[in-house]
Amino acid sequence: MTASNLQEIYSACHHGKAERAYLVPSLFSQRVYHASFGWGRLWKWFYHAVRFLSGKDLKTNRLIKVMQKTEAVFSKRLALVVENANAYKSYLDKKIRDEEVDEKEVHALRKSVRRWTRATAPLATDVDRGQNKKISDLFQTYYPDSIEEGRHPFSYGEDADLIKEAQLFIDLEGYLHQPLPLRLLKSLARKQKLTPDEKHDLEQWVEMLNRKKKQIPLGLFLDCLKSLTDKPAFGGRLIDLEVSLLKNGLELLHMSEKEHLSWRNSLQPGDELASGDQTYRLGNPIGMKDEGFDTNLIFEIEGDPDHVIAIGMNRAYWPVKEIIAKEYQWGVEMPAVAEISSDGRFAVIEKLSPSVVEDQWESPENTPLVHADISVLKPIANLFRWWGGKSICPSDFSLDYLMFNQADELRYTHSLQPQPFNFRLLEDLAHEISQGNLNVYIYLMTESTLANHVSMNFYRKVVETALNDKPLKVKSIAACRKVTDPEVIRRGKALYKEIHQLRAKIIKTLNREFDEVDQDYLLAKANQELQVWYNETCSASRIWPTIEASVTGNLRRLLQVRQRSMASRDFVPAE
């Protein structure tokens, strides 16, 4: 009865644009109904009919009795639920202290608290907030004595935090279908070394969470972790627990948080965000995607040209990211974090320029690089050289996240995980950065020393073999240079064929243009030109697109000179 009545009261206090909540009581039971729906409509018509026929107002007196009875039952049952919530809290505390507990006894406590909060939490939460005028007016009408005493009906009162915390853990246990491994979590929060058995248990638990990551509300999970780390007996820090779980493969922390995203999506320029004593006014959004999901929303800050507000996809995103950034920079730092709000909802970070691939290079094609381009390229080449010196490369690297700060220092907006050195990756990045500008590409390859890498020597030997019309013994060439990457070897095979096809195409073009060409001479010069242009352009596994036109042009001029020379030698002046 109490649960149904509270649901009807809550519905009436949130329905439509009516200035007050309309409720009607049952004549025969202790039920109350929202007057606009179902049984409420029938009872409303019944009381109207009685008043019309008899002039008696049965509804008001009856409603007062039912409402007061409902509140009395609520208060009585609240005391029992508080007792059960305290018992559940004691159960958690014992588990944190590694004391023995009887899980069967706790099952009844969970059931009691869960049923109660599901029935009462929506209305009780509204009451405690004190922001619903319909509820305030309703209480003034039916519970004037309680209001005068400063006591709010249907409120959890001073036990609100106790009941809310118990419900948090009970809800999470319900999603997991098992109790939380508090001993393991405590060890992680305290950064303690796990035993082999504990590592196995943690691995199993994380695998289970990963399977259920789409069903578990991330907000609930984060709230439970925070509640645990707030307990003195638990110890440790929330951020250390979150980072440890992430390092152990927990995918849930990479998920979006529904309530947080709802708040994030509601933000507009001019809104104010507070952190401690500091208040920030949002400026215009920066770099929002037209389609797809934004991991971060970035806003300018009014009055601060050097920083921006960054709002991640969940409350753990920036606190965890700041810690991870210090461990996984690998040659390039993440944006400097000036402040993270205490609740983790947003961060104040240094403002960055657009990514390095968004702007066109100022240097025209086939001209020396201008200073402005070199100032951008030099830090990138240094980064590539640093990776080569450490024999590592980042995994999942994207130039979209490579930017400069206001001091022209290179920054990468995501954490980097190292993997063995990957020549292919850096070659591909150099091509992408160049945007078709050969001098930009050559600068990156030479300044980074990639042009001297063993993979580059492998490709040069492949080209030499092709131009000498020798069979390609690619495994032997790779072994001599200690090249083991199967993709580099595959690209070498493709390069061998491509060089043959390019040379044949150039020779065919020139044979169409010139008569009686010395084929041995043309072949030798084609080989020479192709080898020189390939080497000078640092082409690696790719043949630069302009090589064909350049080599063809050079050979054309050589043939023209050769033909003029032969014509003048064969010329016999008239006597």
Coordinates of C-alpha atoms in Angstrom, one line a residue:
M1 CA 0.0 0.0 0.0
T2 CA 2.7 2.5 1.0
A3 CA 4.8 1.9 -2.1
S4 CA 1.7 2.4 -4.4
N5 CA 0.6 5.5 -2.6
L6 CA 4.1 7.1 -2.9
Q7 CA 4.2 6.4 -6.6
E8 CA 0.8 8.0 -7.1
I9 CA 1.9 11.1 -5.0
Y10 CA 5.1 11.4 -7.0
S11 CA 3.2 11.1 -10.3
A12 CA 0.7 13.8 -9.3
C13 CA 3.5 16.2 -8.2
H14 CA 5.2 15.8 -11.6
H15 CA 2.2 15.8 -13.9
G16 CA 1.5 18.5 -16.4
K17 CA 1.3 22.3 -15.8
A18 CA -1.2 22.2 -13.0
E19 CA -0.3 24.4 -10.1
R20 CA -1.0 21.7 -7.5
A21 CA -1.1 18.0 -7.2
Y22 CA -4.5 16.4 -7.5
L23 CA -5.1 13.3 -5.4
V24 CA -8.2 11.3 -4.5
P25 CA -8.5 8.5 -1.9
S26 CA -10.2 5.2 -2.1
L27 CA -13.4 5.0 -0.1
F28 CA -12.8 1.4 1.1
S29 CA -9.0 1.0 1.4
Q30 CA -5.9 3.0 2.4
R31 CA -5.1 3.8 -1.2
V32 CA -4.6 7.2 -2.8
Y33 CA -4.6 7.9 -6.5
H34 CA -3.4 10.5 -9.0
A35 CA -6.8 12.0 -10.0
S36 CA -5.9 12.3 -13.7
F37 CA -5.4 8.6 -14.5
G38 CA -7.0 5.1 -14.1
W39 CA -8.7 4.5 -10.7
G40 CA -8.0 8.2 -9.8
R41 CA -10.5 9.3 -12.5
L42 CA -13.2 6.9 -11.3
W43 CA -12.9 8.0 -7.7
K44 CA -12.8 11.7 -8.7
W45 CA -16.1 11.2 -10.6
F46 CA -17.5 9.3 -7.6
Y47 CA -16.7 12.1 -5.1
H48 CA -18.1 14.7 -7.5
A49 CA -21.4 12.7 -7.7
V50 CA -21.6 12.3 -4.0
R51 CA -21.1 16.0 -3.4
F52 CA -23.6 16.9 -6.1
L53 CA -26.3 14.5 -4.7
S54 CA -25.7 15.0 -1.0
G55 CA -23.7 18.1 -0.6
K56 CA -21.2 16.2 1.5
D57 CA -17.4 16.5 0.9
L58 CA -16.4 12.9 1.6
K59 CA -13.1 13.3 -0.3
T60 CA -11.2 15.8 1.8
N61 CA -11.6 14.2 5.2
R62 CA -11.0 10.8 3.7
L63 CA -7.9 12.0 1.8
I64 CA -6.5 13.6 5.0
K65 CA -6.8 10.2 6.9
V66 CA -5.2 8.2 4.1
M67 CA -2.3 10.6 3.6
Q68 CA -1.6 10.7 7.3
K69 CA -1.8 6.9 7.5
T70 CA 0.6 6.6 4.6
E71 CA 3.1 8.8 6.3
A72 CA 2.8 6.9 9.6
V73 CA 3.4 3.6 7.9
F74 CA 6.4 5.2 6.0
S75 CA 8.0 6.4 9.2
K76 CA 7.5 3.0 10.9
R77 CA 9.0 1.1 8.0
L78 CA 11.8 3.6 7.6
A79 CA 13.1 2.7 11.1
L80 CA 13.3 -1.0 10.1
V81 CA 15.0 -0.1 6.8
V82 CA 17.6 2.1 8.6
E83 CA 18.3 -0.9 10.9
N84 CA 18.8 -3.1 7.9
A85 CA 21.0 -0.5 6.1
N86 CA 23.2 -0.2 9.3
A87 CA 23.5 -4.0 9.3
Y88 CA 24.5 -4.0 5.7
K89 CA 27.0 -1.3 6.4
S90 CA 28.4 -3.4 9.2
Y91 CA 28.7 -6.3 6.7
L92 CA 30.7 -4.1 4.3
D93 CA 33.0 -2.9 7.1
K94 CA 33.7 -6.5 8.2
K95 CA 34.5 -7.5 4.6
I96 CA 36.9 -4.6 4.3
R97 CA 38.6 -5.7 7.5
D98 CA 38.8 -9.3 6.1
E99 CA 36.5 -10.6 8.8
E100 CA 34.2 -13.6 8.4
V101 CA 30.6 -12.8 7.2
D102 CA 27.6 -14.9 6.5
E103 CA 26.4 -14.1 3.0
K104 CA 23.1 -15.9 3.5
E105 CA 22.1 -13.5 6.4
V106 CA 23.0 -10.5 4.2
H107 CA 20.6 -11.6 1.4
A108 CA 17.5 -10.6 3.5
L109 CA 19.1 -7.3 4.3
R110 CA 19.7 -6.6 0.6
K111 CA 16.2 -7.5 -0.3
S112 CA 14.7 -5.3 2.4
V113 CA 16.7 -2.2 1.4
R114 CA 16.2 -2.8 -2.3
R115 CA 12.4 -3.0 -2.1
W116 CA 12.2 0.0 0.1
T117 CA 14.3 2.3 -2.0
R118 CA 12.7 1.3 -5.2
A119 CA 9.3 2.3 -3.8
T120 CA 10.3 5.4 -1.9
A121 CA 13.5 6.9 -3.4
P122 CA 12.0 9.0 -6.2
L123 CA 9.6 10.9 -3.8
A124 CA 12.1 11.0 -0.9
T125 CA 14.8 12.4 -3.1
D126 CA 12.5 15.2 -4.3
V127 CA 11.5 15.9 -0.7
D128 CA 15.1 16.2 0.5
R129 CA 15.9 18.5 -2.4
G130 CA 13.1 20.8 -1.5
Q131 CA 12.7 22.2 -5.0
N132 CA 9.2 20.9 -6.0
K133 CA 6.5 23.5 -5.1
K134 CA 3.7 21.0 -5.5
I135 CA 5.2 18.8 -2.9
S136 CA 5.7 21.7 -0.5
D137 CA 2.1 22.8 -1.0
L138 CA 0.9 19.2 -0.5
F139 CA 2.7 19.0 2.8
Q140 CA 1.4 22.3 4.0
T141 CA -2.1 21.0 3.4
Y142 CA -1.9 17.5 4.9
Y143 CA 1.0 17.7 7.3
P144 CA 1.0 21.2 8.8
D145 CA 2.1 20.0 12.3
S146 CA 5.1 18.1 10.8
I147 CA 6.1 21.2 8.8
E148 CA 5.8 23.4 11.8
E149 CA 8.1 21.1 13.7
G150 CA 10.6 21.3 10.9
R151 CA 10.1 17.6 9.9
H152 CA 9.4 16.7 6.3
P153 CA 7.1 13.7 5.6
F154 CA 8.4 10.9 3.3
S155 CA 12.0 12.1 3.9
Y156 CA 15.0 9.8 4.8
G157 CA 16.2 12.6 7.0
E158 CA 19.6 12.2 8.6
D159 CA 19.6 8.6 7.4
A160 CA 19.6 9.6 3.7
D161 CA 23.3 9.0 3.1
L162 CA 23.3 5.7 4.9
I163 CA 20.4 4.4 2.8
K164 CA 21.8 5.8 -0.4
E165 CA 25.2 4.2 0.2
A166 CA 23.6 0.8 1.0
Q167 CA 21.5 1.0 -2.1
L168 CA 24.5 1.9 -4.3
F169 CA 26.3 -1.3 -3.4
I170 CA 23.2 -3.5 -3.5
D171 CA 22.4 -2.2 -7.0
L172 CA 25.9 -2.9 -8.2
E173 CA 25.9 -6.4 -6.6
G174 CA 22.6 -6.9 -8.4
Y175 CA 24.2 -6.2 -11.8
L176 CA 27.2 -8.4 -11.0
H177 CA 25.1 -11.2 -9.4
Q178 CA 27.8 -11.5 -6.8
P179 CA 29.3 -9.5 -3.9
L180 CA 32.2 -7.1 -4.6
P181 CA 35.7 -8.4 -4.1
L182 CA 36.5 -5.8 -1.4
R183 CA 39.8 -7.3 -0.3
L184 CA 41.1 -7.1 -3.9
L185 CA 39.9 -3.6 -4.4
K186 CA 41.4 -2.5 -1.1
S187 CA 44.8 -3.9 -2.2
L188 CA 44.6 -2.1 -5.5
A189 CA 43.6 1.2 -3.8
R190 CA 46.6 0.9 -1.5
K191 CA 48.9 -0.1 -4.4
Q192 CA 49.8 -3.3 -2.6
K193 CA 51.4 -6.3 -4.4
L194 CA 48.9 -9.1 -5.2
T195 CA 49.6 -12.8 -4.7
P196 CA 49.4 -15.1 -7.7
D197 CA 46.0 -16.3 -6.4
E198 CA 44.8 -12.7 -6.0
K199 CA 46.0 -11.9 -9.5
H200 CA 44.0 -14.8 -10.9
D201 CA 40.9 -13.7 -9.0
L202 CA 41.3 -10.2 -10.2
E203 CA 41.7 -11.3 -13.8
Q204 CA 38.5 -13.4 -13.6
W205 CA 36.6 -10.5 -12.0
V206 CA 37.7 -8.0 -14.7
E207 CA 36.8 -10.5 -17.4
M208 CA 33.3 -10.8 -16.0
L209 CA 33.0 -7.0 -15.8
N210 CA 34.1 -6.6 -19.4
R211 CA 31.5 -9.1 -20.5
K212 CA 28.8 -7.0 -18.7
K213 CA 30.2 -3.6 -19.5
K214 CA 27.2 -2.5 -21.5
Q215 CA 24.8 -3.5 -18.8
I216 CA 26.5 -1.9 -15.8
P217 CA 25.9 1.8 -15.3
L218 CA 29.3 3.4 -15.1
G219 CA 28.0 6.2 -12.8
L220 CA 26.9 3.6 -10.3
F221 CA 30.2 1.8 -10.5
L222 CA 32.2 5.1 -10.0
D223 CA 30.0 6.1 -7.1
C224 CA 30.6 2.7 -5.4
L225 CA 34.4 3.1 -5.8
K226 CA 34.3 6.6 -4.3
S227 CA 32.2 5.4 -1.4
L228 CA 34.7 2.6 -0.7
T229 CA 37.8 4.9 -0.8
D230 CA 36.0 7.4 1.5
K231 CA 36.0 4.7 4.2
P232 CA 38.9 5.0 6.6
A233 CA 39.2 1.2 7.0
F234 CA 39.5 0.8 3.2
G235 CA 42.3 3.3 2.8
G236 CA 44.0 4.2 -0.5
R237 CA 42.9 6.7 -3.1
L238 CA 40.1 6.6 -5.6
I239 CA 42.4 7.6 -8.4
D240 CA 44.9 4.8 -7.6
L241 CA 42.1 2.3 -7.5
E242 CA 40.7 3.5 -10.9
V243 CA 44.2 3.5 -12.5
S244 CA 45.0 0.0 -11.2
L245 CA 41.7 -1.3 -12.6
L246 CA 42.4 0.3 -15.9
K247 CA 45.9 -1.2 -16.1
N248 CA 44.4 -4.6 -15.3
G249 CA 42.3 -4.4 -18.4
L250 CA 39.0 -3.0 -17.1
E251 CA 37.1 -1.8 -20.2
L252 CA 34.2 -0.3 -18.2
L253 CA 36.2 2.9 -17.5
H254 CA 36.4 3.5 -21.2
M255 CA 32.6 3.6 -21.4
S256 CA 30.5 6.8 -21.4
E257 CA 28.6 7.8 -18.3
K258 CA 24.9 8.4 -19.1
E259 CA 24.1 11.1 -16.4
H260 CA 27.5 12.8 -17.0
L261 CA 26.9 13.0 -20.8
S262 CA 23.4 14.4 -20.3
W263 CA 24.9 17.2 -18.2
R264 CA 27.7 17.7 -20.7
N265 CA 25.3 17.9 -23.7
S266 CA 23.3 20.6 -21.9
L267 CA 26.2 23.0 -21.6
Q268 CA 26.1 26.2 -23.6
P269 CA 28.5 29.2 -24.1
G270 CA 28.0 31.5 -21.1
D271 CA 27.3 28.7 -18.6
E272 CA 29.5 28.8 -15.5
L273 CA 31.4 25.8 -14.0
A274 CA 32.8 26.0 -10.5
S275 CA 35.8 24.2 -9.0
G276 CA 36.7 25.1 -5.5
D277 CA 36.9 28.9 -5.3
Q278 CA 37.3 29.3 -9.0
T279 CA 34.5 29.9 -11.5
Y280 CA 34.9 29.5 -15.3
R281 CA 32.5 30.9 -17.9
L282 CA 32.3 28.9 -21.0
G283 CA 33.2 30.4 -24.3
N284 CA 32.6 28.9 -27.8
P285 CA 33.0 25.1 -28.3
I286 CA 36.1 24.0 -30.2
G287 CA 36.5 21.2 -32.7
M288 CA 33.1 19.5 -32.2
K289 CA 32.5 16.6 -34.6
D290 CA 29.7 16.9 -37.2
E291 CA 29.1 13.2 -36.8
G292 CA 30.1 10.5 -34.3
F293 CA 30.9 10.7 -30.6
D294 CA 33.2 13.2 -29.0
T295 CA 35.4 11.7 -26.3
N296 CA 36.0 15.2 -25.1
L297 CA 34.0 18.4 -25.5
I298 CA 36.3 21.5 -25.5
F299 CA 35.2 25.0 -24.7
E300 CA 37.1 28.2 -24.7
I301 CA 37.2 30.1 -21.4
E302 CA 36.1 33.7 -21.4
G303 CA 39.0 35.9 -20.4
D304 CA 41.6 33.2 -20.6
P305 CA 43.2 32.7 -24.1
D306 CA 45.8 30.2 -22.9
H307 CA 43.4 27.5 -21.5
V308 CA 40.3 25.6 -22.4
I309 CA 37.7 23.5 -20.5
A310 CA 37.8 19.8 -21.4
I311 CA 34.9 17.6 -20.5
G312 CA 35.4 13.8 -20.9
M313 CA 33.0 11.1 -21.5
N314 CA 32.8 10.1 -17.8
R315 CA 33.9 11.5 -14.4
A316 CA 37.0 9.3 -14.2
Y317 CA 38.3 10.3 -17.6
W318 CA 40.5 13.3 -16.7
P319 CA 41.7 12.2 -13.2
V320 CA 42.8 8.9 -14.7
K321 CA 44.2 10.6 -17.8
E322 CA 46.4 12.9 -15.8
I323 CA 48.0 10.0 -14.0
I324 CA 48.4 7.9 -17.1
A325 CA 49.9 10.8 -19.0
K326 CA 52.8 10.9 -16.6
E327 CA 53.6 7.3 -17.2
Y328 CA 52.9 6.9 -20.9
Q329 CA 54.2 10.0 -22.7
W330 CA 56.9 8.2 -24.8
G331 CA 58.6 11.3 -26.2
V332 CA 55.7 13.7 -26.4
E333 CA 53.8 15.1 -23.5
M334 CA 50.0 15.4 -23.2
P335 CA 48.4 18.8 -22.7
A336 CA 49.4 20.3 -19.3
V337 CA 46.5 20.1 -16.9
A338 CA 46.0 23.3 -14.8
E339 CA 43.1 21.9 -12.7
I340 CA 40.6 19.1 -12.5
S341 CA 37.3 19.7 -10.7
S342 CA 36.9 17.8 -7.4
D343 CA 34.1 15.7 -8.9
G344 CA 36.1 14.9 -12.0
R345 CA 33.5 16.4 -14.4
F346 CA 35.9 18.7 -16.2
A347 CA 39.5 19.8 -16.5
V348 CA 41.2 23.1 -17.3
I349 CA 44.1 22.3 -19.8
E350 CA 46.4 24.3 -21.9
K351 CA 45.0 25.5 -25.3
L352 CA 46.4 23.7 -28.3
S353 CA 46.6 24.7 -32.0
P354 CA 44.8 22.6 -34.6
S355 CA 46.5 19.2 -35.5
V356 CA 49.6 19.3 -37.6
V357 CA 47.8 17.9 -40.7
E358 CA 45.0 20.5 -40.8
D359 CA 47.0 23.3 -42.3
Q360 CA 48.7 23.4 -45.7
W361 CA 52.5 23.9 -45.9
E362 CA 53.6 27.4 -46.8
S363 CA 56.6 26.2 -48.9
P364 CA 55.7 25.8 -52.6
E365 CA 56.5 22.4 -54.2
N366 CA 60.1 22.1 -55.4
T367 CA 61.4 25.1 -53.4
P368 CA 63.4 25.2 -50.2
L369 CA 61.3 24.9 -47.0
V370 CA 60.5 28.3 -45.4
H371 CA 61.3 28.9 -41.7
A372 CA 57.6 28.6 -40.7
D373 CA 57.4 25.1 -42.0
I374 CA 60.7 24.0 -40.6
S375 CA 59.7 25.2 -37.1
V376 CA 56.7 22.8 -37.3
L377 CA 58.6 19.9 -38.9
K378 CA 61.7 20.0 -36.6
P379 CA 60.0 18.9 -33.4
I380 CA 58.2 16.1 -35.3
A381 CA 61.4 14.9 -36.8
N382 CA 63.1 15.0 -33.4
L383 CA 60.2 12.9 -32.0
F384 CA 60.6 10.3 -34.8
R385 CA 64.4 10.2 -34.1
W386 CA 63.8 9.8 -30.3
W387 CA 61.5 6.8 -31.0
G388 CA 64.1 5.3 -33.3
G389 CA 66.8 5.7 -30.6
K390 CA 64.6 4.0 -28.0
S391 CA 63.6 1.3 -30.6
I392 CA 59.9 1.9 -29.8
C393 CA 56.9 3.3 -31.6
P394 CA 53.4 4.2 -30.2
S395 CA 50.5 2.0 -30.9
D396 CA 47.3 3.4 -32.4
F397 CA 49.0 6.7 -33.2
S398 CA 46.9 9.3 -35.1
L399 CA 48.1 12.7 -36.4
D400 CA 44.7 14.1 -35.6
Y401 CA 45.8 14.2 -31.9
L402 CA 49.3 15.7 -32.6
M403 CA 49.2 19.4 -31.9
F404 CA 51.3 22.4 -30.6
N405 CA 50.7 24.4 -27.5
Q406 CA 51.0 28.2 -27.2
A407 CA 54.7 27.9 -26.6
D408 CA 55.1 25.9 -29.9
E409 CA 55.8 22.7 -27.9
L410 CA 54.6 19.4 -29.4
R411 CA 51.7 17.8 -27.6
Y412 CA 49.7 14.6 -28.1
T413 CA 46.1 14.6 -26.7
H414 CA 46.0 10.9 -25.8
S415 CA 48.1 8.6 -23.8
L416 CA 50.6 6.5 -25.8
Q417 CA 51.3 2.8 -25.4
P418 CA 54.7 1.6 -26.6
Q419 CA 55.3 -1.2 -29.1
P420 CA 58.5 -2.4 -30.9
F421 CA 59.9 0.0 -33.4
N422 CA 57.9 0.1 -36.6
F423 CA 59.5 1.7 -39.6
R424 CA 56.4 1.3 -41.6
L425 CA 54.4 3.5 -39.2
L426 CA 56.8 6.3 -39.3
E427 CA 57.2 6.1 -43.1
D428 CA 53.4 6.3 -43.4
L429 CA 53.2 9.2 -40.9
A430 CA 55.8 11.1 -42.9
H431 CA 53.8 10.7 -46.1
E432 CA 50.6 11.8 -44.4
I433 CA 52.3 14.9 -42.8
S434 CA 53.9 15.9 -46.2
Q435 CA 50.5 16.2 -47.9
G436 CA 52.2 15.6 -51.2
N437 CA 55.1 18.1 -50.6
L438 CA 58.3 16.2 -51.5
N439 CA 60.6 18.5 -49.6
V440 CA 58.5 18.2 -46.4
Y441 CA 58.8 14.4 -46.7
I442 CA 62.5 14.4 -47.4
Y443 CA 63.1 16.7 -44.4
L444 CA 61.3 14.4 -42.1
M445 CA 63.0 11.3 -43.4
T446 CA 66.5 12.8 -43.2
E447 CA 66.2 14.8 -40.0
S448 CA 64.7 11.9 -38.2
T449 CA 67.5 9.6 -39.5
L450 CA 64.8 7.3 -40.9
A451 CA 66.7 7.6 -44.3
N452 CA 69.5 5.7 -42.7
H453 CA 67.5 2.9 -41.1
V454 CA 68.1 -0.7 -42.0
S455 CA 64.6 -0.9 -43.6
M456 CA 65.6 1.9 -45.9
N457 CA 68.7 0.0 -46.9
F458 CA 66.6 -3.0 -47.5
Y459 CA 64.3 -1.1 -49.9
R460 CA 67.3 0.5 -51.7
K461 CA 68.8 -3.0 -52.3
V462 CA 65.4 -4.2 -53.6
V463 CA 65.3 -1.3 -56.1
E464 CA 68.9 -1.9 -57.2
T465 CA 68.1 -5.6 -57.7
A466 CA 65.1 -4.7 -59.8
L467 CA 67.0 -2.2 -62.0
N468 CA 69.8 -4.8 -62.6
D469 CA 67.1 -7.3 -63.7
K470 CA 68.3 -9.8 -61.1
P471 CA 65.9 -12.3 -59.4
L472 CA 64.6 -11.0 -56.1
K473 CA 65.9 -13.1 -53.2
V474 CA 63.9 -11.0 -50.7
K475 CA 64.5 -13.2 -47.6
S476 CA 68.2 -13.2 -48.2
I477 CA 68.3 -9.4 -48.6
A478 CA 66.2 -9.0 -45.5
A479 CA 68.3 -11.4 -43.4
C480 CA 71.6 -9.6 -44.4
R481 CA 70.1 -6.3 -43.0
K482 CA 68.3 -8.0 -40.0
V483 CA 64.9 -7.0 -41.3
T484 CA 62.3 -9.3 -39.8
D485 CA 59.0 -7.3 -40.2
P486 CA 56.9 -9.4 -42.6
E487 CA 55.0 -6.3 -43.8
V488 CA 58.3 -4.6 -44.7
I489 CA 59.3 -7.7 -46.7
R490 CA 55.9 -7.8 -48.4
R491 CA 56.2 -4.2 -49.3
G492 CA 59.7 -5.0 -50.7
K493 CA 58.2 -7.6 -53.0
A494 CA 55.6 -5.1 -54.2
L495 CA 58.3 -2.4 -54.7
Y496 CA 60.3 -4.8 -56.9
K497 CA 57.4 -5.2 -59.3
E498 CA 56.5 -1.5 -59.2
I499 CA 60.0 -0.4 -60.2
H500 CA 60.0 -2.8 -63.2
Q501 CA 56.6 -1.5 -64.3
L502 CA 57.6 2.1 -63.9
R503 CA 60.8 1.6 -65.9
A504 CA 58.9 -0.2 -68.7
K505 CA 56.3 2.6 -68.8
I506 CA 59.0 5.3 -69.1
I507 CA 60.9 3.5 -71.8
K508 CA 57.7 2.9 -73.7
T509 CA 56.8 6.6 -73.5
L510 CA 60.2 7.7 -74.9
N511 CA 60.2 5.0 -77.6
R512 CA 57.0 6.5 -78.9
E513 CA 58.6 10.0 -78.9
F514 CA 61.9 9.2 -80.5
D515 CA 62.9 7.1 -83.6
E516 CA 65.8 4.6 -83.6
V517 CA 66.6 4.9 -79.9
D518 CA 69.6 2.9 -78.7
Q519 CA 67.8 0.6 -76.3
D520 CA 70.9 -0.4 -74.3
Y521 CA 71.7 3.3 -73.8
L522 CA 68.1 4.1 -72.8
L523 CA 67.9 1.2 -70.4
A524 CA 71.2 2.1 -68.7
K525 CA 70.2 5.8 -68.4
A526 CA 66.7 4.9 -67.1
N527 CA 68.3 2.6 -64.5
Q528 CA 70.7 5.3 -63.5
E529 CA 68.0 8.1 -63.2
L530 CA 65.6 5.9 -61.3
Q531 CA 68.2 4.8 -58.8
V532 CA 69.3 8.4 -58.2
W533 CA 65.7 9.8 -57.9
Y534 CA 64.6 6.9 -55.7
N535 CA 67.6 7.5 -53.3
E536 CA 67.3 11.3 -53.3
T537 CA 63.6 11.2 -52.5
C538 CA 64.0 8.8 -49.6
S539 CA 61.1 6.9 -51.1
A540 CA 61.3 3.8 -49.0
S541 CA 58.4 1.4 -49.8
R542 CA 56.7 4.0 -52.0
I543 CA 57.8 5.5 -55.2
W544 CA 57.1 9.2 -55.0
P545 CA 54.4 10.2 -57.5
T546 CA 56.6 12.8 -59.3
I547 CA 59.5 10.4 -60.0
E548 CA 57.9 9.2 -63.3
A549 CA 57.6 12.7 -64.7
S550 CA 61.0 13.8 -63.5
V551 CA 62.9 10.8 -64.8
T552 CA 61.0 10.9 -68.1
G553 CA 61.9 14.6 -68.5
N554 CA 65.5 14.1 -67.7
L555 CA 65.8 11.2 -70.1
R556 CA 64.0 13.1 -72.8
R557 CA 66.5 15.9 -72.6
L558 CA 69.4 13.4 -72.7
L559 CA 67.9 11.8 -75.8
Q560 CA 67.4 15.2 -77.5
V561 CA 71.0 16.2 -76.8
R562 CA 72.2 12.8 -78.0
Q563 CA 70.2 13.0 -81.2
R564 CA 71.5 16.6 -81.9
S565 CA 75.0 15.4 -81.3
M566 CA 74.6 12.4 -83.7
A567 CA 73.0 14.6 -86.3
S568 CA 75.9 17.1 -86.2
R569 CA 78.4 14.3 -86.4
D570 CA 76.7 12.8 -89.5
F571 CA 76.3 16.1 -91.2
V572 CA 78.5 16.5 -94.4
P573 CA 78.9 20.2 -95.6
A574 CA 78.4 20.8 -99.4
E575 CA 81.5 21.5 -101.5

